[in-house]
XYZ file of C-alpha atoms in Angstrom:
570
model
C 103.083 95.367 100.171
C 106.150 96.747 98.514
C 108.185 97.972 95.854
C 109.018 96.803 92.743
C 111.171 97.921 89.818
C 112.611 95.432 86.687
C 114.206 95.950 83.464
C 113.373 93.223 80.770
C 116.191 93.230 78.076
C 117.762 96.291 78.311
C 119.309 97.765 75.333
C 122.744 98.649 76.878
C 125.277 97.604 78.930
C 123.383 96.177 81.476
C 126.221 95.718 84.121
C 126.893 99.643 83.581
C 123.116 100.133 84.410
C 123.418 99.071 87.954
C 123.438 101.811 89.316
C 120.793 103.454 87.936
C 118.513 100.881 88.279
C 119.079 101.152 92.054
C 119.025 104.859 92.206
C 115.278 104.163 90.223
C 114.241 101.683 92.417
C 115.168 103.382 95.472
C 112.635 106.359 94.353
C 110.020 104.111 95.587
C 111.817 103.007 98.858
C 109.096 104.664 101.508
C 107.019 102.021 99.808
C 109.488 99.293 101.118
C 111.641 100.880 103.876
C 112.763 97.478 105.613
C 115.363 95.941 103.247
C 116.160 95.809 99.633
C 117.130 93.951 96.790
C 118.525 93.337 93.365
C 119.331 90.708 90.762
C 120.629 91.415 87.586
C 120.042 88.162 84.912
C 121.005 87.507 81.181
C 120.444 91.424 80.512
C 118.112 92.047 82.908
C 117.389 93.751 86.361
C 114.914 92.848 88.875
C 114.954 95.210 92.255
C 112.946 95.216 95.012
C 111.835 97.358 98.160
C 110.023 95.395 100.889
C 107.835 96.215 103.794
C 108.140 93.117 105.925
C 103.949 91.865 106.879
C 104.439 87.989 106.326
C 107.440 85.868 106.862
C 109.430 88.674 107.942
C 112.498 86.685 108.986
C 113.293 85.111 105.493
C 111.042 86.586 102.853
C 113.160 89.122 101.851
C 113.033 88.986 97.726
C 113.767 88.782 94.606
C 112.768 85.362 94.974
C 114.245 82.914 93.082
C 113.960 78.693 92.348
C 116.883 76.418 93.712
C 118.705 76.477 90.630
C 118.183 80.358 89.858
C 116.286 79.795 86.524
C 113.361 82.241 87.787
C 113.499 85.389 89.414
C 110.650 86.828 91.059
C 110.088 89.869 92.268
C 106.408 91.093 94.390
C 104.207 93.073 95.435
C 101.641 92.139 97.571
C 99.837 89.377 99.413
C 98.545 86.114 98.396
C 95.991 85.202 101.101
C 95.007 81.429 99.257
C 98.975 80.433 99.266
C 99.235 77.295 101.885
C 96.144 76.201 100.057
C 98.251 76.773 96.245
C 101.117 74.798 97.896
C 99.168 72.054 99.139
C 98.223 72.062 95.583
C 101.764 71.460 94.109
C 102.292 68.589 91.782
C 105.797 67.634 92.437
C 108.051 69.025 95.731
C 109.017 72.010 95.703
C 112.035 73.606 98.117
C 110.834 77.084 99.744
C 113.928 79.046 100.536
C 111.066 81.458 102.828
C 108.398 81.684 104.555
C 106.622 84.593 102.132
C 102.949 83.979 100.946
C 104.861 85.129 97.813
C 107.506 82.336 97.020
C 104.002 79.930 95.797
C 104.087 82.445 92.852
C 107.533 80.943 91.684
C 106.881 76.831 92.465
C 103.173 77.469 90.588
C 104.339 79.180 87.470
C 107.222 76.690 87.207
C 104.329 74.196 86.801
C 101.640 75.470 85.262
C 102.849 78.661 83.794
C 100.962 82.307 83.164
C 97.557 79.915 84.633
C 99.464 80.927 87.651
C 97.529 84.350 87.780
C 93.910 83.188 88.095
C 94.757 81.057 90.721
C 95.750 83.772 93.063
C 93.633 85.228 95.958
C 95.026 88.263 96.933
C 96.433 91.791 95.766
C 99.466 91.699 93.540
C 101.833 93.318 91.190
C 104.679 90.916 90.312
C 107.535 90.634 87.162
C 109.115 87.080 86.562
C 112.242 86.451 84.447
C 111.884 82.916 83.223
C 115.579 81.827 81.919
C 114.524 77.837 81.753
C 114.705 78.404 77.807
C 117.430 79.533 75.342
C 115.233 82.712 75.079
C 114.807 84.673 78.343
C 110.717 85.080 78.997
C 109.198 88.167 81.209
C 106.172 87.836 82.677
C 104.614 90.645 84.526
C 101.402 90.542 86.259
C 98.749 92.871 88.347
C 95.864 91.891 90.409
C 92.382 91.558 89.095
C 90.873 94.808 90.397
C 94.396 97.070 90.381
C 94.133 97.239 94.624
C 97.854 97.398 93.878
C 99.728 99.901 91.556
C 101.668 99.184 88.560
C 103.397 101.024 85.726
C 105.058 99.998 82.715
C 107.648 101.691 80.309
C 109.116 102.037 76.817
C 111.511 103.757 75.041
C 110.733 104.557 71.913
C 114.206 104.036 70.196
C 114.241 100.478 71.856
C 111.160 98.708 71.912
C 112.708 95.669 72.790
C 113.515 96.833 76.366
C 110.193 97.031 78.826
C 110.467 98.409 82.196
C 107.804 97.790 85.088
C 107.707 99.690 88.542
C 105.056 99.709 91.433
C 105.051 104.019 90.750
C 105.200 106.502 88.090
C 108.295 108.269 89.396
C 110.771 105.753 88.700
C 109.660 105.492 85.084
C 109.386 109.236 83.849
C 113.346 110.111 83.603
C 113.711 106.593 81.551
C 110.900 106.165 79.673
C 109.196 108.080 76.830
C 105.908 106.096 77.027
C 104.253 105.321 79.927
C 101.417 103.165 80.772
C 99.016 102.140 84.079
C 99.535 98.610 83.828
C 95.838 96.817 83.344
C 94.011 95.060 86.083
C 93.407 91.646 85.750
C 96.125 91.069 82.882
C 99.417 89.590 82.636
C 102.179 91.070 80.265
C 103.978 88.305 78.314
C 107.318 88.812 76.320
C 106.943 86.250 74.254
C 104.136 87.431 72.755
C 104.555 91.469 73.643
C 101.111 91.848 74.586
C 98.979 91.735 77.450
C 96.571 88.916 77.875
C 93.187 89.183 80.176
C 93.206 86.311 83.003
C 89.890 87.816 84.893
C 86.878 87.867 83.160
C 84.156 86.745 86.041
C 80.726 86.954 84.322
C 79.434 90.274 85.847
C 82.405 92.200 84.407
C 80.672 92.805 81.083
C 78.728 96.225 81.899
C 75.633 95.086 79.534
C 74.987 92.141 81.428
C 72.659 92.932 83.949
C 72.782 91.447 87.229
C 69.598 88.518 88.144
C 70.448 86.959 91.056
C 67.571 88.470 94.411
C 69.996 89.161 97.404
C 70.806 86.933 99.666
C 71.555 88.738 102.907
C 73.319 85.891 104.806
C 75.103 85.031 101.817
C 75.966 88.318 101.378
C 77.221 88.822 104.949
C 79.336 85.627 105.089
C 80.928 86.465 101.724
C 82.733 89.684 103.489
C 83.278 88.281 106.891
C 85.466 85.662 104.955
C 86.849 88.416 102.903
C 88.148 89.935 106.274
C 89.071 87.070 107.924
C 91.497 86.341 105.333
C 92.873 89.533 105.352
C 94.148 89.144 109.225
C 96.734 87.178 107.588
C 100.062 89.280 108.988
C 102.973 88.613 111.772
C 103.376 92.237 112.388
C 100.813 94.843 114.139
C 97.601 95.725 112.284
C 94.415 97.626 112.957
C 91.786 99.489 110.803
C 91.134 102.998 109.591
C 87.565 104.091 111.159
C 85.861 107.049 109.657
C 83.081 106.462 111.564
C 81.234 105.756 107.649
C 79.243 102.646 107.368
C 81.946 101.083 105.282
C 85.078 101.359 107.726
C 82.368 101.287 110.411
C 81.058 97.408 109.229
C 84.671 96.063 108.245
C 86.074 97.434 111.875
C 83.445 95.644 113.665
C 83.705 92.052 111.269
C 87.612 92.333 111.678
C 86.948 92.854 115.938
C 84.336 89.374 116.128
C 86.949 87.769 113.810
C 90.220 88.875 116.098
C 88.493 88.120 119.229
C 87.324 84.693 117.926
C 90.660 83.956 116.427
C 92.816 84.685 119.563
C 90.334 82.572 121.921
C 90.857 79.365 119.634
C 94.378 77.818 118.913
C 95.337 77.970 114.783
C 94.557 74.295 113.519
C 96.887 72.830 111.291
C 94.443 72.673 108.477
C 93.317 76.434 108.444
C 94.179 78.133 104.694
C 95.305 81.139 106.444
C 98.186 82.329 108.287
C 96.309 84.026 111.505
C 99.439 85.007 113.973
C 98.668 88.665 113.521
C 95.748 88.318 115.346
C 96.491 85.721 118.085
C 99.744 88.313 119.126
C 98.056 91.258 118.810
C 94.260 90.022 119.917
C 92.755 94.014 120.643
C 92.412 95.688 117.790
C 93.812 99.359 116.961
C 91.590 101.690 115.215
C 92.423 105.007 113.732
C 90.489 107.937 112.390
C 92.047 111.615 110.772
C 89.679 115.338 110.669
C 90.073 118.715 111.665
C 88.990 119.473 115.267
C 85.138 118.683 115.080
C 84.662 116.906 112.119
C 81.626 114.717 111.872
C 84.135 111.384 110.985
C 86.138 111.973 114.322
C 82.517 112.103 116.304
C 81.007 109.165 114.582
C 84.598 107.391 115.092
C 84.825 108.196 118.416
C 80.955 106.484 118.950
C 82.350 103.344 117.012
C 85.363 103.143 118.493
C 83.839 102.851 122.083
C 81.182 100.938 120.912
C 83.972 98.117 119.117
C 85.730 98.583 122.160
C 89.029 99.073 120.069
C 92.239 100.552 121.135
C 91.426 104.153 119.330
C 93.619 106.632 117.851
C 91.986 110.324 116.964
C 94.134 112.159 115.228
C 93.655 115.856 113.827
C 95.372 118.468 111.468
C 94.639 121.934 110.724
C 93.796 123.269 107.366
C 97.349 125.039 107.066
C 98.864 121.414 107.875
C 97.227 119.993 105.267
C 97.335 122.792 102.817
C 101.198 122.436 103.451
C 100.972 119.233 102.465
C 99.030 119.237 99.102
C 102.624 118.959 96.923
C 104.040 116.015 98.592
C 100.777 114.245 98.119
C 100.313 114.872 94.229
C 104.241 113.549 94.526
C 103.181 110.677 95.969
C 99.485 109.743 94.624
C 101.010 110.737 90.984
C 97.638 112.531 89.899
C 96.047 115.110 89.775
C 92.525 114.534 90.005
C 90.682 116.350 92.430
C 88.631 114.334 94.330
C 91.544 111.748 95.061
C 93.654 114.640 96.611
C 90.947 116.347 98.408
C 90.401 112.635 100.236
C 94.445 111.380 99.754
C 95.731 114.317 102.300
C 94.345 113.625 104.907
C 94.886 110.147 104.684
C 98.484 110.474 104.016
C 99.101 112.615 107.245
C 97.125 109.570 109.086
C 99.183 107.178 107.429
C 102.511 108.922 108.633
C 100.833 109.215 112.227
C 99.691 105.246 112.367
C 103.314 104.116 111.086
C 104.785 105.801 113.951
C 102.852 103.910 116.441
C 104.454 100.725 115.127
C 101.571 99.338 112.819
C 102.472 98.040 109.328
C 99.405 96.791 108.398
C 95.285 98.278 108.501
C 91.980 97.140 106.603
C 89.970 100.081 104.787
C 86.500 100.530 103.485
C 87.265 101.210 100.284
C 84.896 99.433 96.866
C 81.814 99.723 98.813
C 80.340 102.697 96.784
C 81.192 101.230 93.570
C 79.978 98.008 94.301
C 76.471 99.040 95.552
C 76.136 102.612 94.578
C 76.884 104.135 97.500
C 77.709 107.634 95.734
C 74.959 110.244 96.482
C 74.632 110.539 92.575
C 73.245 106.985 92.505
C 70.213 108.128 93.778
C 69.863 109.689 90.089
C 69.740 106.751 88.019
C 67.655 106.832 85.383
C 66.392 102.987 85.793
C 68.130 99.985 87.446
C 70.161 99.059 83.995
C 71.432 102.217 84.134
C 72.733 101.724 88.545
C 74.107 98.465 87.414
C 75.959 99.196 83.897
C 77.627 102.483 86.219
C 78.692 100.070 89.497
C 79.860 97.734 86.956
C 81.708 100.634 85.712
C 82.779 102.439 88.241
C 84.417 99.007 89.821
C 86.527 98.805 86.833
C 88.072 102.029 87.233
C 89.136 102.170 90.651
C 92.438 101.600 89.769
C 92.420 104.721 88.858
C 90.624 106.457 91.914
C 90.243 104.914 95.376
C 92.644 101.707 94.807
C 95.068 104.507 93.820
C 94.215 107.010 96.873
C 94.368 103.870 99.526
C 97.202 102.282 98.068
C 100.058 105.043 97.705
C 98.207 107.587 100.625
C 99.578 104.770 102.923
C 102.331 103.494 101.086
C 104.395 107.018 101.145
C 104.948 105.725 104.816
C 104.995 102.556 104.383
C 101.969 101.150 105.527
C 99.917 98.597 104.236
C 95.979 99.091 103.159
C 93.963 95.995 102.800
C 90.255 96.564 100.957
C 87.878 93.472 102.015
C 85.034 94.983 99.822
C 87.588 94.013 96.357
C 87.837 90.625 97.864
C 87.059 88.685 94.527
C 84.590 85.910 95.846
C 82.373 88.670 97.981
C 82.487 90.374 94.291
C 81.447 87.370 92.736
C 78.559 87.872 95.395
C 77.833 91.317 95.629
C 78.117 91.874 91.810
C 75.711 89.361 90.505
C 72.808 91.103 92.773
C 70.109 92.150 90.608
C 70.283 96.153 90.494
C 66.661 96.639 92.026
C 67.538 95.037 95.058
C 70.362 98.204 94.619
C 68.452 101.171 94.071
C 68.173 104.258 96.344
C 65.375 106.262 96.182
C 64.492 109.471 98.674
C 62.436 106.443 100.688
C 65.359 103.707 100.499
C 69.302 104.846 101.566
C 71.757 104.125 99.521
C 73.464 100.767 100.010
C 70.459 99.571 101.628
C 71.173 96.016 101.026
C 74.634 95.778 102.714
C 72.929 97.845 105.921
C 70.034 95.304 106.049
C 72.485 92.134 106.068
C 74.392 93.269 108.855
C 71.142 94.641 110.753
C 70.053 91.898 113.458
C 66.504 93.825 113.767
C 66.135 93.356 109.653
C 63.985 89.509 109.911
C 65.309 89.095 106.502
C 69.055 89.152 107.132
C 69.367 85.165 108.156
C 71.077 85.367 111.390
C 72.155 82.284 113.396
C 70.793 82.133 117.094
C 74.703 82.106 117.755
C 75.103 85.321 115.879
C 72.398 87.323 117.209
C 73.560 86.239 120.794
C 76.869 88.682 120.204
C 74.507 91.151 119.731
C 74.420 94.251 116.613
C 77.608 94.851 114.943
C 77.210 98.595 114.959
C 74.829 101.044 116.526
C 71.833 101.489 114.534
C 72.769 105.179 113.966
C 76.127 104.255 112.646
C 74.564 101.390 110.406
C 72.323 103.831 108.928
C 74.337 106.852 108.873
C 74.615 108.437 105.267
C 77.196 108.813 102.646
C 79.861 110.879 102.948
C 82.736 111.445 101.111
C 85.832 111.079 102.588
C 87.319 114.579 102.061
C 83.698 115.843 103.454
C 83.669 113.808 106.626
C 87.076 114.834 107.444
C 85.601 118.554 107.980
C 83.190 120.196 105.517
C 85.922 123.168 105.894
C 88.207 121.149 104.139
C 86.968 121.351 100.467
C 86.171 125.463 101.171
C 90.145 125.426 102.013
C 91.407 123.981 99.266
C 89.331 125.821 96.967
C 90.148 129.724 98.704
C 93.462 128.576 98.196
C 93.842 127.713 94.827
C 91.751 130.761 94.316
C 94.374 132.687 95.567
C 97.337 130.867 93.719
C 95.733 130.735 90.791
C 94.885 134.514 88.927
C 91.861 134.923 86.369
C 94.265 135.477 83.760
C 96.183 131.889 83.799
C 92.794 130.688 84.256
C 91.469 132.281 81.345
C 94.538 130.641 79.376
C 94.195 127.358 80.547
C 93.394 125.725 77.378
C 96.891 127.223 75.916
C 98.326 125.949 79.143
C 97.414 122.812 79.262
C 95.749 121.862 76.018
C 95.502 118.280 77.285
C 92.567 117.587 79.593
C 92.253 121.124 80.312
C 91.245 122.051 84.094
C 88.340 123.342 84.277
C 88.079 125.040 87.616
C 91.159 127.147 89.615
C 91.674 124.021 92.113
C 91.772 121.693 89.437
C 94.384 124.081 87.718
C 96.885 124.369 90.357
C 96.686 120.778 91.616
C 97.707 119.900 87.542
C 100.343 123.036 88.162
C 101.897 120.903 90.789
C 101.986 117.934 89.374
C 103.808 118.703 85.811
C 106.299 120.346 88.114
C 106.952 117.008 89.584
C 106.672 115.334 86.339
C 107.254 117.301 83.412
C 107.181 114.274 80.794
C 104.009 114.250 78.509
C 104.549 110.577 79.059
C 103.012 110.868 82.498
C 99.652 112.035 81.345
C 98.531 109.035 79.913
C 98.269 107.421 83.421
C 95.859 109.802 85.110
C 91.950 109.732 85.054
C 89.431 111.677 86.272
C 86.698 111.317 88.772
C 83.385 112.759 88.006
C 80.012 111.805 88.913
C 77.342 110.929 86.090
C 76.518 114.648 85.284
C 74.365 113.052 82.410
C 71.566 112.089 85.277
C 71.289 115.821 86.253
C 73.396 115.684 89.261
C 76.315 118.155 90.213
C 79.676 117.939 88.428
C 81.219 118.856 91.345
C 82.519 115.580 93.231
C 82.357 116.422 96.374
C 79.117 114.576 97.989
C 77.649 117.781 99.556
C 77.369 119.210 95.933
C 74.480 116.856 95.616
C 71.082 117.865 96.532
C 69.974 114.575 98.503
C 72.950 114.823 101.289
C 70.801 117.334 102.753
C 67.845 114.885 102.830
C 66.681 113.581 105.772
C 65.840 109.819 105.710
């Protein structure tokens, strides 16, 4: 991943603008630390930050054709792109060897079609100058694993600015926007248009299809094999959870197998990462004696992974609280109490020389994981809310994952939002879902990867490697991040803010804040914070809220030990 930051027609002397535009785009340089550029076009500005992962020797961007009539600038990775240049109608001179540059030759062919065609996770903004009028095309990936903003000004509405954060928007612009997953943003027509619209993305439709365990299991194995696509040094982030836990162990089976064969000349997938770096790294963050670091630790040996335990202390990450509502741009509680920590892993994995790690994150939302699930009124009800709650991660985990890491420049990769194991996963009827205080939570995902489940399909050749994961582990229960990290954690942050935060500005918090008024003393300093970091009422409009369904009677608090069935025993 990277940076990105463009100017579409701005209303001034663009030349004079320079500057600025650098001193903007450089505000998002920890996303893109190893090299930087910019092109200014017609009366426009594309910049870029980049974090080398794939073609590291050339791909340095913006990108642009042979004759300079397109400019491209990226964000991301596109895991399908030798099979979208195989695909190419007429030649087509690659100045790089980026997975990104196939954006370029494909639009120049087939246009804004370009965006469904891509497998990956992506933010990108193309000037098109082909034309006597200049076209901008900006884009963002169909589930918003990537972020993207996008500016106005209210005196010009001719001008549109785009950047991968918040921060280099909020001096420049006095409307700001989360750019929409799954759309593209056209000039021509100064609107955005919808490109993915897979049939279980309509929240009334309810899912038919029974399970298909195998199906089901080879859907996210090929979601992580594609996702070993790097040149640089990766590993995974191993909370000991079921989710990190079962993407670890995939992503080990898939390293070792890929290292013992040579790369064939007709595999989709660029797979060097993982024949020069064959043992994988795993890492895991708590406080001394948190239950993730145990469970890790068990994992870990059991993956036989090269295993990295690191801890913090309470005042360490208390300490840290302001630079992560800098970074994360929100202030919703649960993604900070689960963000710090991350982002002091993050800074701690980057300085053992990995760029790039695969994460757990979508699980929950795509099979109810949550411990509120187990509330659902009836199985319409758990599928409309995973439906749901997978369209707004954007503005939750994607969010969390994506700019936790990125602060230090270190790339998150989410199998679980790979779009064909959606395709799979989604279109599962909900009562082959449903947790009940007799079935676990994400029961269906457990079973498939269970070699004692009859059910799950396996291959003889598969069952001879044995279980993926302990039983224990495989069946270990929900928890949310910012609980597994230390249960202490949460009771922190909240004494804190307790003490920061006096009855009286509480009891004036409406007067405050009359916007989405915080509701509790944590909620009111972490929103405290944040406005001091960005003042502009612009940058309100970006930030949501997450907050379990207190309409099925559970807590409203979002941690998962607020619920009464984590103290269940199953």
């Amino acid at each position: 991943m990277c940076g990105i930051f463009a100017v579409y027609n701005y209303y001034g002397d663009v030349g004079e603008f320079r500057q600025r535009a650098l001193e903007l785009s450089k505000r998002i340089r920890h996303r893109g630390p190893d090299w930087s550029g910019c092109i200014i076009a017609d009366n426009s500005i594309i910049c870029h930050e980049r974090l080398a992962i794939v073609g590291i020797d050339t791909g340095a961007q913006p990108l642009t054709n042979e004759d300079e009539t397109l400019v491209l600038t990226v964000n991301g990775e596109i895991y399908n792109h030798k099979k979208l240049e195989g695909e190419l109608k007429y030649p087509a001179k690659f100045k790089t060897h980026s997975d990104c540059e196939v954006i370029l030759h494909t639009y120049n062919e087939i246009g804004t079609d370009v965006c469904a065609k891509l497998d990956g996770m992506f933010s990108w903004a193309l000037l098109d100058r082909r034309s006597d009028k200049t076209r901008f095309v900006a884009a963002r990936d169909p589930i918003g694993i990537t972020t993207l903003y996008i500016g106005r000004v209210s005196a010009h509405p001719e001008t549109v600015f785009v950047s991968s954060e918040l921060k280099s928007l909020n001096e420049e612009c006095d409307q700001i926007d989360e750019f929409p997953p799954g759309h593209y943003f056209d000039s021509h027509t100064n609107q955005f248009h919808r490109y993915f619209e897979p049939d279980w993305w309509a929240p009334k439709r309810i899912a038919a299809n029974p399970v298909d365990y195998r199906q089901l299991r080879e859907s996210l194995t090929a979601a992580v094999r594609k996702r070993l696509m790097t040149e640089v040094p990766y590993g995974v982030l191993l909370s000991g959870g079921l989710d990190s836990s079962l993407i670890s162990a995939i992503a080990v089976r898939e390293a070792n197998r890929i290292s013992a064969n040579a790369q064939s000349d007709a595999e989709d997938i660029d797979t060097r990462g993982a024949r020069y770096y064959p043992r994988m790294h795993s890492f895991s963050v708590g406080l001394p004696g948190a239950p993730d670091l145990i469970a890790a630790r068990k994992v870990a040996k059991f993956l036989k992974t090269a295993h990295h335990e690191f801890t913090y202390t309470v005042q360490e990450g208390l300490d840290a609280v302001a630079d992560v509502i800098y970074h994360l741009e929100t202030y919703d509680v649960t993604t900070i109490r689960a963000s710090t920590p991350m982002y002091l892993m993050s800074r701690k994995i980057k300085s053992t020389g990995v760029k790039m790690v695969l994460s757990g994150e979508g699980s929950d939302e795509v099979f109810g994981g949550y411990l509120y699930f187990h509330y659902a009124p009836n199985a319409d009800d758990f599928h409309s809310e995973t439906v749901s709650r997978v369209h707004n991660l954007h503005t939750s985990d994607c969010l969390r994952a994506n700019k936790s890491t990125m602060a230090w420049g270190l790339e998150a990769r989410v199998p679980f939002l790979d779009k064909e194991f959606l395709q799979v996963a989604m279109n599962v009827r909900p009562q082959d879902k449903l947790c009940s205080k007799d079935i676990m939570e994400k029961a269906i995902i457990r079973r498939a990867f269970d070699v004692e489940f009859a059910d799950a399909g396996f291959t003889d050749e598969e069952l001879a490697q044995g279980p993926y994961l302990p039983h224990d582990v495989l069946w270990r229960q929900k928890e949310q991040f910012s609980d597994g990290v230390g249960y202490s954690w949460i009771d922190s942050l909240k004494e804190w803010a307790g003490r920061r935060v006096s009855d009286a500005a509480m009891a004036a918090a409406k007067e405050r804040f009359p916007f989405d008024t915080p509701e509790t003393k944590e909620a009111y300093l972490y929103r405290d914070i944040f406005e001091q970091h960005f003042p502009q009422k612009a940058c309100l409009a970006s930030v949501v809220r997450w907050v379990p369904r207190t309409d099925w009677g559970c807590s409203a608090d979002p941690s998962g030990r607020a619920q009464k069935i984590h103290e269940k025993a199953y």
